[in-house]
Short mmCIF file of C-alpha atoms and ligand atoms in Angstrom, two decimals:
data_model
loop_
_atom_site.label_atom_id
_atom_site.label_comp_id
_atom_site.label_asym_id
_atom_site.label_seq_id
_atom_site.Cartn_x
_atom_site.Cartn_y
_atom_site.Cartn_z
CA UNK R 3 8.41 -21.03 16.90
CA UNK R 4 5.18 -22.64 15.32
CA UNK R 5 3.13 -21.01 12.86
CA UNK R 6 -0.86 -22.20 12.91
CA UNK R 7 -2.61 -21.12 9.75
CA UNK R 8 -6.42 -21.71 10.12
CA UNK R 9 -5.61 -21.30 13.73
CA UNK R 10 -9.19 -19.15 14.23
CA UNK R 11 -10.91 -22.47 13.45
CA UNK R 12 -12.10 -25.43 15.08
CA UNK R 13 -9.02 -28.34 15.01
CA UNK R 14 -6.73 -24.76 14.73
CA UNK R 15 -7.90 -23.59 17.51
CA UNK R 16 -7.97 -26.65 19.88
CA UNK R 17 -4.06 -27.35 18.59
CA UNK R 18 -3.11 -24.02 19.40
CA UNK R 19 -3.76 -24.37 22.66
CA UNK R 20 -2.38 -27.85 23.07
CA UNK R 21 0.87 -26.74 21.61
CA UNK R 22 1.30 -23.76 23.84
CA UNK R 23 0.14 -26.29 26.83
CA UNK R 24 2.90 -28.20 26.26
CA UNK R 25 5.48 -24.99 25.93
CA UNK R 26 5.44 -24.08 22.45
CA UNK R 27 5.68 -20.43 21.26
CA UNK R 28 2.80 -19.98 18.17
CA UNK R 29 1.47 -17.32 15.64
CA UNK R 30 -1.88 -17.83 14.31
CA UNK R 31 -2.79 -16.92 10.55
CA UNK R 32 -6.16 -16.71 9.68
CA UNK R 33 -8.20 -14.68 7.71
CA UNK R 34 -11.10 -14.84 9.56
CA UNK R 35 -13.56 -15.96 6.65
CA UNK R 36 -14.41 -19.01 8.62
CA UNK R 37 -12.82 -19.04 11.76
CA UNK R 38 -12.97 -16.41 14.96
CA UNK R 39 -10.54 -14.42 16.33
CA UNK R 40 -11.80 -14.98 19.90
CA UNK R 41 -10.55 -18.63 19.55
CA UNK R 42 -7.09 -17.25 19.25
CA UNK R 43 -6.79 -17.22 23.16
CA UNK R 44 -2.50 -18.31 23.36
CA UNK R 45 0.25 -16.85 21.39
CA UNK R 46 0.20 -14.61 18.86
CA UNK R 47 -2.31 -13.47 15.80
CA UNK R 48 -1.83 -12.12 12.00
CA UNK R 49 -4.54 -11.50 9.97
CA UNK R 50 -3.53 -12.65 6.99
CA UNK R 51 -4.72 -14.72 3.69
CA UNK R 52 -2.14 -17.51 3.34
CA UNK R 53 -2.85 -17.23 -0.68
CA UNK R 54 -1.13 -13.43 -0.49
CA UNK R 55 2.15 -12.05 -0.76
CA UNK R 56 1.36 -10.67 2.79
CA UNK R 57 2.09 -13.95 4.04
CA UNK R 58 6.25 -13.24 3.53
CA UNK R 59 5.83 -10.27 6.19
CA UNK R 60 4.69 -12.87 8.75
CA UNK R 61 7.77 -15.10 7.94
CA UNK R 62 9.92 -11.48 7.86
CA UNK R 63 8.65 -10.63 11.30
CA UNK R 64 8.71 -14.41 13.19
CA UNK R 65 11.26 -16.44 13.77
CA UNK R 66 9.31 -19.80 12.46
CA UNK R 67 10.56 -23.27 12.98
CA UNK R 68 7.52 -24.99 11.27
CA UNK R 69 4.36 -24.83 10.13
CA UNK R 70 1.06 -26.58 10.71
CA UNK R 71 -1.12 -26.31 8.21
CA UNK R 72 -5.15 -26.47 8.90
CA UNK R 73 -5.99 -22.83 6.66
CA UNK R 74 -9.17 -24.98 4.50
CA UNK R 75 -12.53 -24.96 3.29
CA UNK R 76 -14.08 -27.82 4.58
CA UNK R 77 -17.62 -28.62 3.54
CA UNK R 78 -18.19 -31.48 0.92
CA UNK R 79 -21.39 -30.03 -0.13
CA UNK R 80 -20.30 -26.62 -1.08
CA UNK R 81 -16.99 -28.03 -2.87
CA UNK R 82 -19.50 -29.97 -5.16
CA UNK R 83 -21.33 -26.67 -5.85
CA UNK R 84 -18.17 -24.15 -5.84
CA UNK R 85 -14.94 -26.80 -7.00
CA UNK R 86 -12.74 -24.09 -8.09
CA UNK R 87 -13.06 -22.11 -4.84
CA UNK R 88 -12.18 -25.61 -3.08
CA UNK R 89 -8.82 -26.00 -5.01
CA UNK R 90 -8.01 -21.89 -4.93
CA UNK R 91 -8.05 -22.24 -1.34
CA UNK R 92 -6.66 -25.91 -0.47
CA UNK R 93 -4.52 -26.68 -2.90
CA UNK R 94 -3.15 -23.18 -4.72
CA UNK R 95 -2.83 -21.41 -1.49
CA UNK R 96 -1.28 -23.99 0.02
CA UNK R 97 1.55 -23.80 -2.96
CA UNK R 98 2.61 -19.99 -2.11
CA UNK R 99 2.81 -21.09 1.83
CA UNK R 100 5.34 -23.86 0.25
CA UNK R 101 7.10 -21.54 -1.64
CA UNK R 102 7.28 -18.97 1.02
CA UNK R 103 8.95 -21.67 3.14
CA UNK R 104 11.56 -22.57 0.63
CA UNK R 105 12.10 -18.89 0.39
CA UNK R 106 12.42 -18.28 4.29
CA UNK R 107 14.13 -21.67 4.88
CA UNK R 108 11.32 -23.37 6.76
CA UNK R 109 11.51 -27.54 6.40
CA UNK R 110 9.17 -28.61 9.22
CA UNK R 111 5.30 -28.93 7.74
CA UNK R 112 2.22 -31.01 9.36
CA UNK R 113 -0.72 -31.08 6.76
CA UNK R 114 -4.79 -31.46 7.58
CA UNK R 115 -5.46 -33.80 5.32
CA UNK R 116 -8.72 -36.12 5.50
CA UNK R 117 -10.33 -39.54 5.30
CA UNK R 118 -12.13 -38.01 2.04
CA UNK R 119 -9.06 -38.98 0.30
CA UNK R 120 -10.00 -42.44 0.50
CA UNK R 121 -13.83 -41.44 -1.25
CA UNK R 122 -15.82 -44.57 -1.04
CA UNK R 123 -13.53 -47.47 -0.09
CA UNK R 124 -14.59 -51.44 -0.44
CA UNK R 125 -12.87 -52.33 2.41
CA UNK R 126 -12.25 -51.56 5.84
CA UNK R 127 -10.83 -50.19 8.44
CA UNK R 128 -9.03 -47.93 6.36
CA UNK R 129 -5.50 -48.23 6.17
CA UNK R 130 -2.90 -45.99 4.69
CA UNK R 131 -2.64 -48.57 2.39
CA UNK R 132 -5.93 -48.47 0.79
CA UNK R 133 -6.49 -46.84 -2.44
CA UNK R 134 -6.82 -42.75 -2.86
CA UNK R 135 -10.08 -42.27 -4.80
CA UNK R 136 -11.64 -39.00 -4.01
CA UNK R 137 -15.24 -38.57 -4.71
CA UNK R 138 -15.77 -34.77 -4.52
CA UNK R 139 -13.36 -31.81 -4.82
CA UNK R 140 -13.22 -31.32 -1.22
CA UNK R 141 -11.57 -34.30 -0.91
CA UNK R 142 -9.32 -34.27 -4.41
CA UNK R 143 -8.25 -30.42 -3.19
CA UNK R 144 -6.63 -32.63 -0.20
CA UNK R 145 -5.41 -35.24 -2.38
CA UNK R 146 -3.21 -32.92 -4.86
CA UNK R 147 -1.88 -31.25 -2.73
CA UNK R 148 -0.55 -34.19 -0.74
CA UNK R 149 0.75 -35.45 -4.44
CA UNK R 150 2.60 -31.41 -4.00
CA UNK R 151 3.75 -32.34 -0.34
CA UNK R 152 5.57 -35.83 -1.94
CA UNK R 153 7.20 -34.05 -4.68
CA UNK R 154 8.39 -30.94 -2.17
CA UNK R 155 9.73 -33.65 -0.40
CA UNK R 156 11.38 -35.35 -2.80
CA UNK R 157 13.52 -31.91 -3.89
CA UNK R 158 15.12 -32.27 -0.42
CA UNK R 159 15.41 -30.09 3.05
CA UNK R 160 11.55 -30.33 3.62
CA UNK R 161 9.45 -33.03 4.98
CA UNK R 162 6.03 -33.07 6.31
CA UNK R 163 3.72 -35.30 7.94
CA UNK R 164 0.26 -35.62 6.59
CA UNK R 165 -2.65 -36.49 9.10
CA UNK R 166 -6.07 -37.84 7.46
CA UNK R 167 -8.29 -36.89 10.16
CA UNK R 168 -11.63 -39.13 10.39
CA UNK R 169 -14.73 -37.55 11.66
CA UNK R 170 -13.38 -34.62 14.32
CA UNK R 171 -15.74 -33.56 16.88
CA UNK R 172 -15.99 -33.06 20.18
CA UNK R 173 -14.63 -29.64 22.17
CA UNK R 174 -12.47 -28.36 24.80
CA UNK R 175 -13.62 -29.61 28.38
CA UNK R 176 -12.69 -26.19 29.68
CA UNK R 177 -15.25 -24.77 27.08
CA UNK R 178 -12.61 -21.70 26.39
CA UNK R 179 -13.46 -22.54 22.47
CA UNK R 180 -15.59 -24.86 20.43
CA UNK R 181 -16.79 -25.93 17.33
CA UNK R 182 -18.82 -23.02 15.22
CA UNK R 183 -19.79 -23.50 11.71
CA UNK R 184 -21.98 -21.39 9.64
CA UNK R 185 -23.72 -22.99 8.36
CA UNK R 186 -23.51 -26.10 10.38
CA UNK R 187 -23.60 -29.63 8.51
CA UNK R 188 -21.94 -31.71 11.14
CA UNK R 189 -24.08 -34.39 12.83
CA UNK R 190 -23.01 -33.96 16.13
CA UNK R 191 -23.54 -30.09 16.77
CA UNK R 192 -26.93 -30.59 14.79
CA UNK R 193 -28.28 -33.09 16.96
CA UNK R 194 -27.40 -31.04 19.85
CA UNK R 195 -29.35 -28.14 18.15
CA UNK R 196 -32.16 -30.51 18.46
CA UNK R 197 -31.64 -31.66 22.00
CA UNK R 198 -31.18 -27.47 23.15
CA UNK R 199 -34.73 -26.56 20.94
CA UNK R 200 -33.04 -24.85 18.42
CA UNK R 201 -34.14 -27.31 15.85
CA UNK R 202 -37.32 -29.20 15.88
CA UNK R 203 -35.81 -32.55 14.98
CA UNK R 204 -33.12 -34.20 13.45
CA UNK R 205 -32.91 -36.02 10.08
CA UNK R 206 -31.34 -39.35 9.50
CA UNK R 207 -29.82 -38.89 5.93
CA UNK R 208 -31.06 -42.22 4.47
CA UNK R 209 -31.54 -45.09 6.61
CA UNK R 210 -30.69 -48.31 3.79
CA UNK R 211 -27.30 -48.27 3.78
CA UNK R 212 -26.13 -51.71 3.90
CA UNK R 213 -25.29 -51.37 7.79
CA UNK R 214 -26.38 -52.85 10.50
CA UNK R 215 -29.44 -50.52 11.16
CA UNK R 216 -29.35 -49.02 7.74
CA UNK R 217 -27.72 -45.71 9.00
CA UNK R 218 -24.02 -44.33 7.44
CA UNK R 219 -21.02 -44.87 10.10
CA UNK R 220 -18.41 -43.16 11.24
CA UNK R 221 -15.46 -43.10 13.25
CA UNK R 222 -15.45 -39.85 15.41
CA UNK R 223 -12.19 -38.64 16.82
CA UNK R 224 -11.89 -35.91 19.85
CA UNK R 225 -10.55 -32.92 18.57
CA UNK R 226 -8.23 -32.84 21.71
CA UNK R 227 -6.79 -36.77 20.58
CA UNK R 228 -6.36 -35.06 17.10
CA UNK R 229 -4.32 -31.77 18.71
CA UNK R 230 -1.83 -34.25 20.62
CA UNK R 231 -1.38 -35.47 17.14
CA UNK R 232 -0.30 -32.39 15.76
CA UNK R 233 2.04 -32.43 18.49
CA UNK R 234 3.57 -35.76 18.42
CA UNK R 235 3.51 -35.22 14.83
CA UNK R 236 5.91 -31.80 15.23
CA UNK R 237 8.17 -33.96 17.48
CA UNK R 238 8.56 -36.60 14.84
CA UNK R 239 9.75 -34.02 12.39
CA UNK R 240 11.97 -32.38 14.66
CA UNK R 241 13.59 -35.67 15.89
CA UNK R 242 13.56 -37.98 12.28
CA UNK R 243 13.79 -35.45 9.74
CA UNK R 244 11.54 -38.03 7.31
CA UNK R 245 8.22 -37.38 5.49
CA UNK R 246 5.00 -39.68 6.23
CA UNK R 247 1.15 -39.98 6.23
CA UNK R 248 -0.67 -40.88 8.93
CA UNK R 249 -4.39 -42.05 9.80
CA UNK R 250 -6.19 -40.20 12.71
CA UNK R 251 -9.07 -41.99 14.13
CA UNK R 252 -10.31 -43.92 17.29
CA UNK R 253 -10.67 -47.27 15.01
CA UNK R 254 -14.70 -47.86 15.91
CA UNK R 255 -17.26 -47.21 14.37
CA UNK R 256 -20.62 -45.49 15.39
CA UNK R 257 -23.88 -45.11 13.13
CA UNK R 258 -25.91 -42.01 12.90
CA UNK R 259 -28.68 -43.80 14.92
CA UNK R 260 -26.13 -44.82 17.41
CA UNK R 261 -24.73 -40.85 17.92
CA UNK R 262 -28.10 -39.67 17.96
CA UNK R 263 -28.69 -42.48 20.81
CA UNK R 264 -25.61 -41.43 22.95
CA UNK R 265 -26.89 -37.46 22.29
CA UNK R 266 -30.22 -38.04 24.02
CA UNK R 267 -28.39 -40.35 26.77
CA UNK R 268 -25.62 -37.84 27.16
CA UNK R 269 -28.37 -34.44 27.56
CA UNK R 270 -31.07 -36.59 28.78
CA UNK R 271 -33.58 -34.67 26.30
CA UNK R 272 -35.73 -36.32 24.05
CA UNK R 273 -36.51 -34.83 20.40
CA UNK R 274 -37.74 -36.15 16.96
CA UNK R 275 -35.90 -38.25 14.69
CA UNK R 276 -36.95 -38.10 11.07
CA UNK R 277 -35.81 -40.19 8.22
CA UNK R 278 -34.80 -37.98 5.00
CA UNK R 279 -33.29 -38.93 1.62
CA UNK R 280 -29.52 -39.94 1.35
CA UNK R 281 -27.14 -36.83 1.09
CA UNK R 282 -25.22 -37.16 -1.61
CA UNK R 283 -21.38 -38.51 -1.87
CA UNK R 284 -22.06 -40.08 1.69
CA UNK R 285 -20.10 -43.38 1.63
CA UNK R 286 -21.77 -46.01 3.78
CA UNK R 287 -18.96 -46.43 6.62
CA UNK R 288 -15.61 -45.37 7.26
CA UNK R 289 -13.61 -46.33 9.98
CA UNK R 290 -9.72 -45.67 10.16
CA UNK R 291 -6.70 -48.04 10.95
CA UNK R 292 -4.97 -46.25 13.56
CA UNK R 293 -2.14 -48.84 13.87
CA UNK R 294 0.58 -46.66 11.64
CA UNK R 295 0.42 -43.67 13.77
CA UNK R 296 0.05 -45.65 17.47
CA UNK R 297 3.15 -47.61 17.04
CA UNK R 298 5.34 -44.77 14.78
CA UNK R 299 4.21 -41.73 17.41
CA UNK R 300 3.16 -43.48 20.06
CA UNK R 301 -0.19 -41.99 19.94
CA UNK R 302 -3.33 -43.09 21.90
CA UNK R 303 -6.61 -41.43 21.39
CA UNK R 304 -7.97 -41.16 24.86
CA UNK R 305 -11.75 -39.97 24.67
CA UNK R 306 -14.53 -42.45 22.88
CA UNK R 307 -18.21 -41.26 22.06
CA UNK R 308 -19.66 -40.57 25.31
CA UNK R 309 -16.81 -37.99 26.09
CA UNK R 310 -16.68 -36.36 22.52
CA UNK R 311 -20.60 -35.65 23.36
CA UNK R 312 -20.54 -34.75 26.82
CA UNK R 313 -17.66 -32.08 25.99
CA UNK R 314 -20.05 -30.85 22.70
CA UNK R 315 -22.90 -30.19 24.95
CA UNK R 316 -21.00 -28.44 27.36
CA UNK R 317 -19.87 -26.28 24.75
CA UNK R 318 -23.33 -26.21 23.26
CA UNK R 319 -25.03 -24.72 26.51
CA UNK R 320 -22.41 -22.13 26.91
CA UNK R 321 -22.70 -20.77 23.62
CA UNK R 322 -26.50 -20.95 23.59
CA UNK R 323 -26.67 -18.86 27.05
CA UNK R 324 -27.50 -21.58 29.76
N1 UFG N 26 -25.66 -36.85 8.94
C1 UFG N 26 -28.04 -37.03 9.17
N2 UFG N 26 -28.14 -35.89 9.38
C2 UFG N 26 -27.45 -34.89 9.57
C3 UFG N 26 -26.14 -34.24 9.43
C4 UFG N 26 -25.49 -35.77 9.05
O1 UFG N 26 -27.64 -38.49 8.92
O2 UFG N 26 -28.46 -33.73 10.02
C5 UFG N 26 -25.06 -37.86 8.62
C6 UFG N 26 -24.29 -37.99 7.52
O3 UFG N 26 -25.26 -38.40 6.34
C7 UFG N 26 -22.88 -38.78 7.72
C8 UFG N 26 -22.80 -38.97 9.05
O4 UFG N 26 -23.89 -38.16 9.76
O5 UFG N 26 -23.50 -40.11 7.87
C9 UFG N 26 -21.68 -37.72 9.38
O6 UFG N 26 -21.76 -36.64 8.99
P1 UFG N 26 -21.16 -34.93 8.93
O7 UFG N 26 -21.40 -34.04 8.42
O8 UFG N 26 -21.13 -34.73 10.38
O9 UFG N 26 -19.54 -35.63 8.50
P2 UFG N 26 -18.85 -36.43 7.27
O10 UFG N 26 -18.64 -38.05 7.65
O11 UFG N 26 -20.16 -35.70 6.26
O12 UFG N 26 -17.85 -35.90 6.99
C10 UFG N 26 -16.55 -35.70 7.58
C11 UFG N 26 -15.92 -34.20 7.68
C12 UFG N 26 -15.64 -33.94 6.57
C13 UFG N 26 -15.08 -34.69 5.42
C14 UFG N 26 -15.67 -36.31 5.29
C15 UFG N 26 -14.74 -36.94 4.68
O13 UFG N 26 -16.42 -33.69 8.12
O14 UFG N 26 -14.29 -32.68 6.14
O15 UFG N 26 -15.60 -36.64 7.09
O16 UFG N 26 -15.68 -38.47 4.14
F1 UFG N 26 -14.86 -34.73 4.14
#
């Protein structure tokens, strides 16, 4: 059985569905601080904090072979406001999880890392060899957790795969689960809020970046493509019994303006687009070189920006009662 921490959240819930479709038994552990119990539609559910002693009871109750660890806070802006909370939740709680895994002899671990560990790199696309220079507490909390994993693996009887996500987006094509953050800060759901009339307009955070249209460029990756990578990473850990780190992106960048245009095309709605100040801490361009995971795991992303936006739009219409 695979234990999924944070499986009631956006990426965790999508991965839980794909794992169950692939025939795996799962148990979700989530304290519901950011997740939603009705996103746990597959496998078992335990309401438990990863940083608590109660976690041991979950390991006693279930026969756990491996852990996929999503439970974390992931807002860059919030991390700047509350760095201690990010280090405690993302780093310290992971140490409790690793300690518990040791106690119960569980040796396979998949970690949700992030492009934020690279900071604002000069050379694009970003490979796994690019220097790790996080520029905010969120990226830093993931960076030091990766370091803890390296050390844990050196001790032996433990292997991990760290997956550095670029911009996760899109939703389950059956609309059983989707993206729901409170407050929402991500570009695509906010643009879709404007399309559906929940917001008057969408603001572009800066149009004076050194990019072709002046707006930031990101590498958007469909959440199901991310989820598939976790299944492959788990099988890799079972077969190869070695630790590794992989970037997860499409390898194609879209500017904020291009994303907004795609949203207008897919939704067939028009809305006001404003230019606002730059958002602090936003790198101009983040694009993944995902050659390594394609070569080593045989992963290949299936979906592009149009499918990302159209799946997100379907979900958006559903939750807004259309
Ligand atoms: N943006 C706008 N207007 C908005 C919201 C966002 O112009 O209303 C812009 C941002 O400035 C950025 C781009 O849209 O250039 C994408 O922003 P998101 O907030 O959707 O995503 P980020 O790239 O900031 O964040 C993502 C993940 C983080 C991760 C980070 C790594 O969501 O968890 O990538 O840099 F840390």
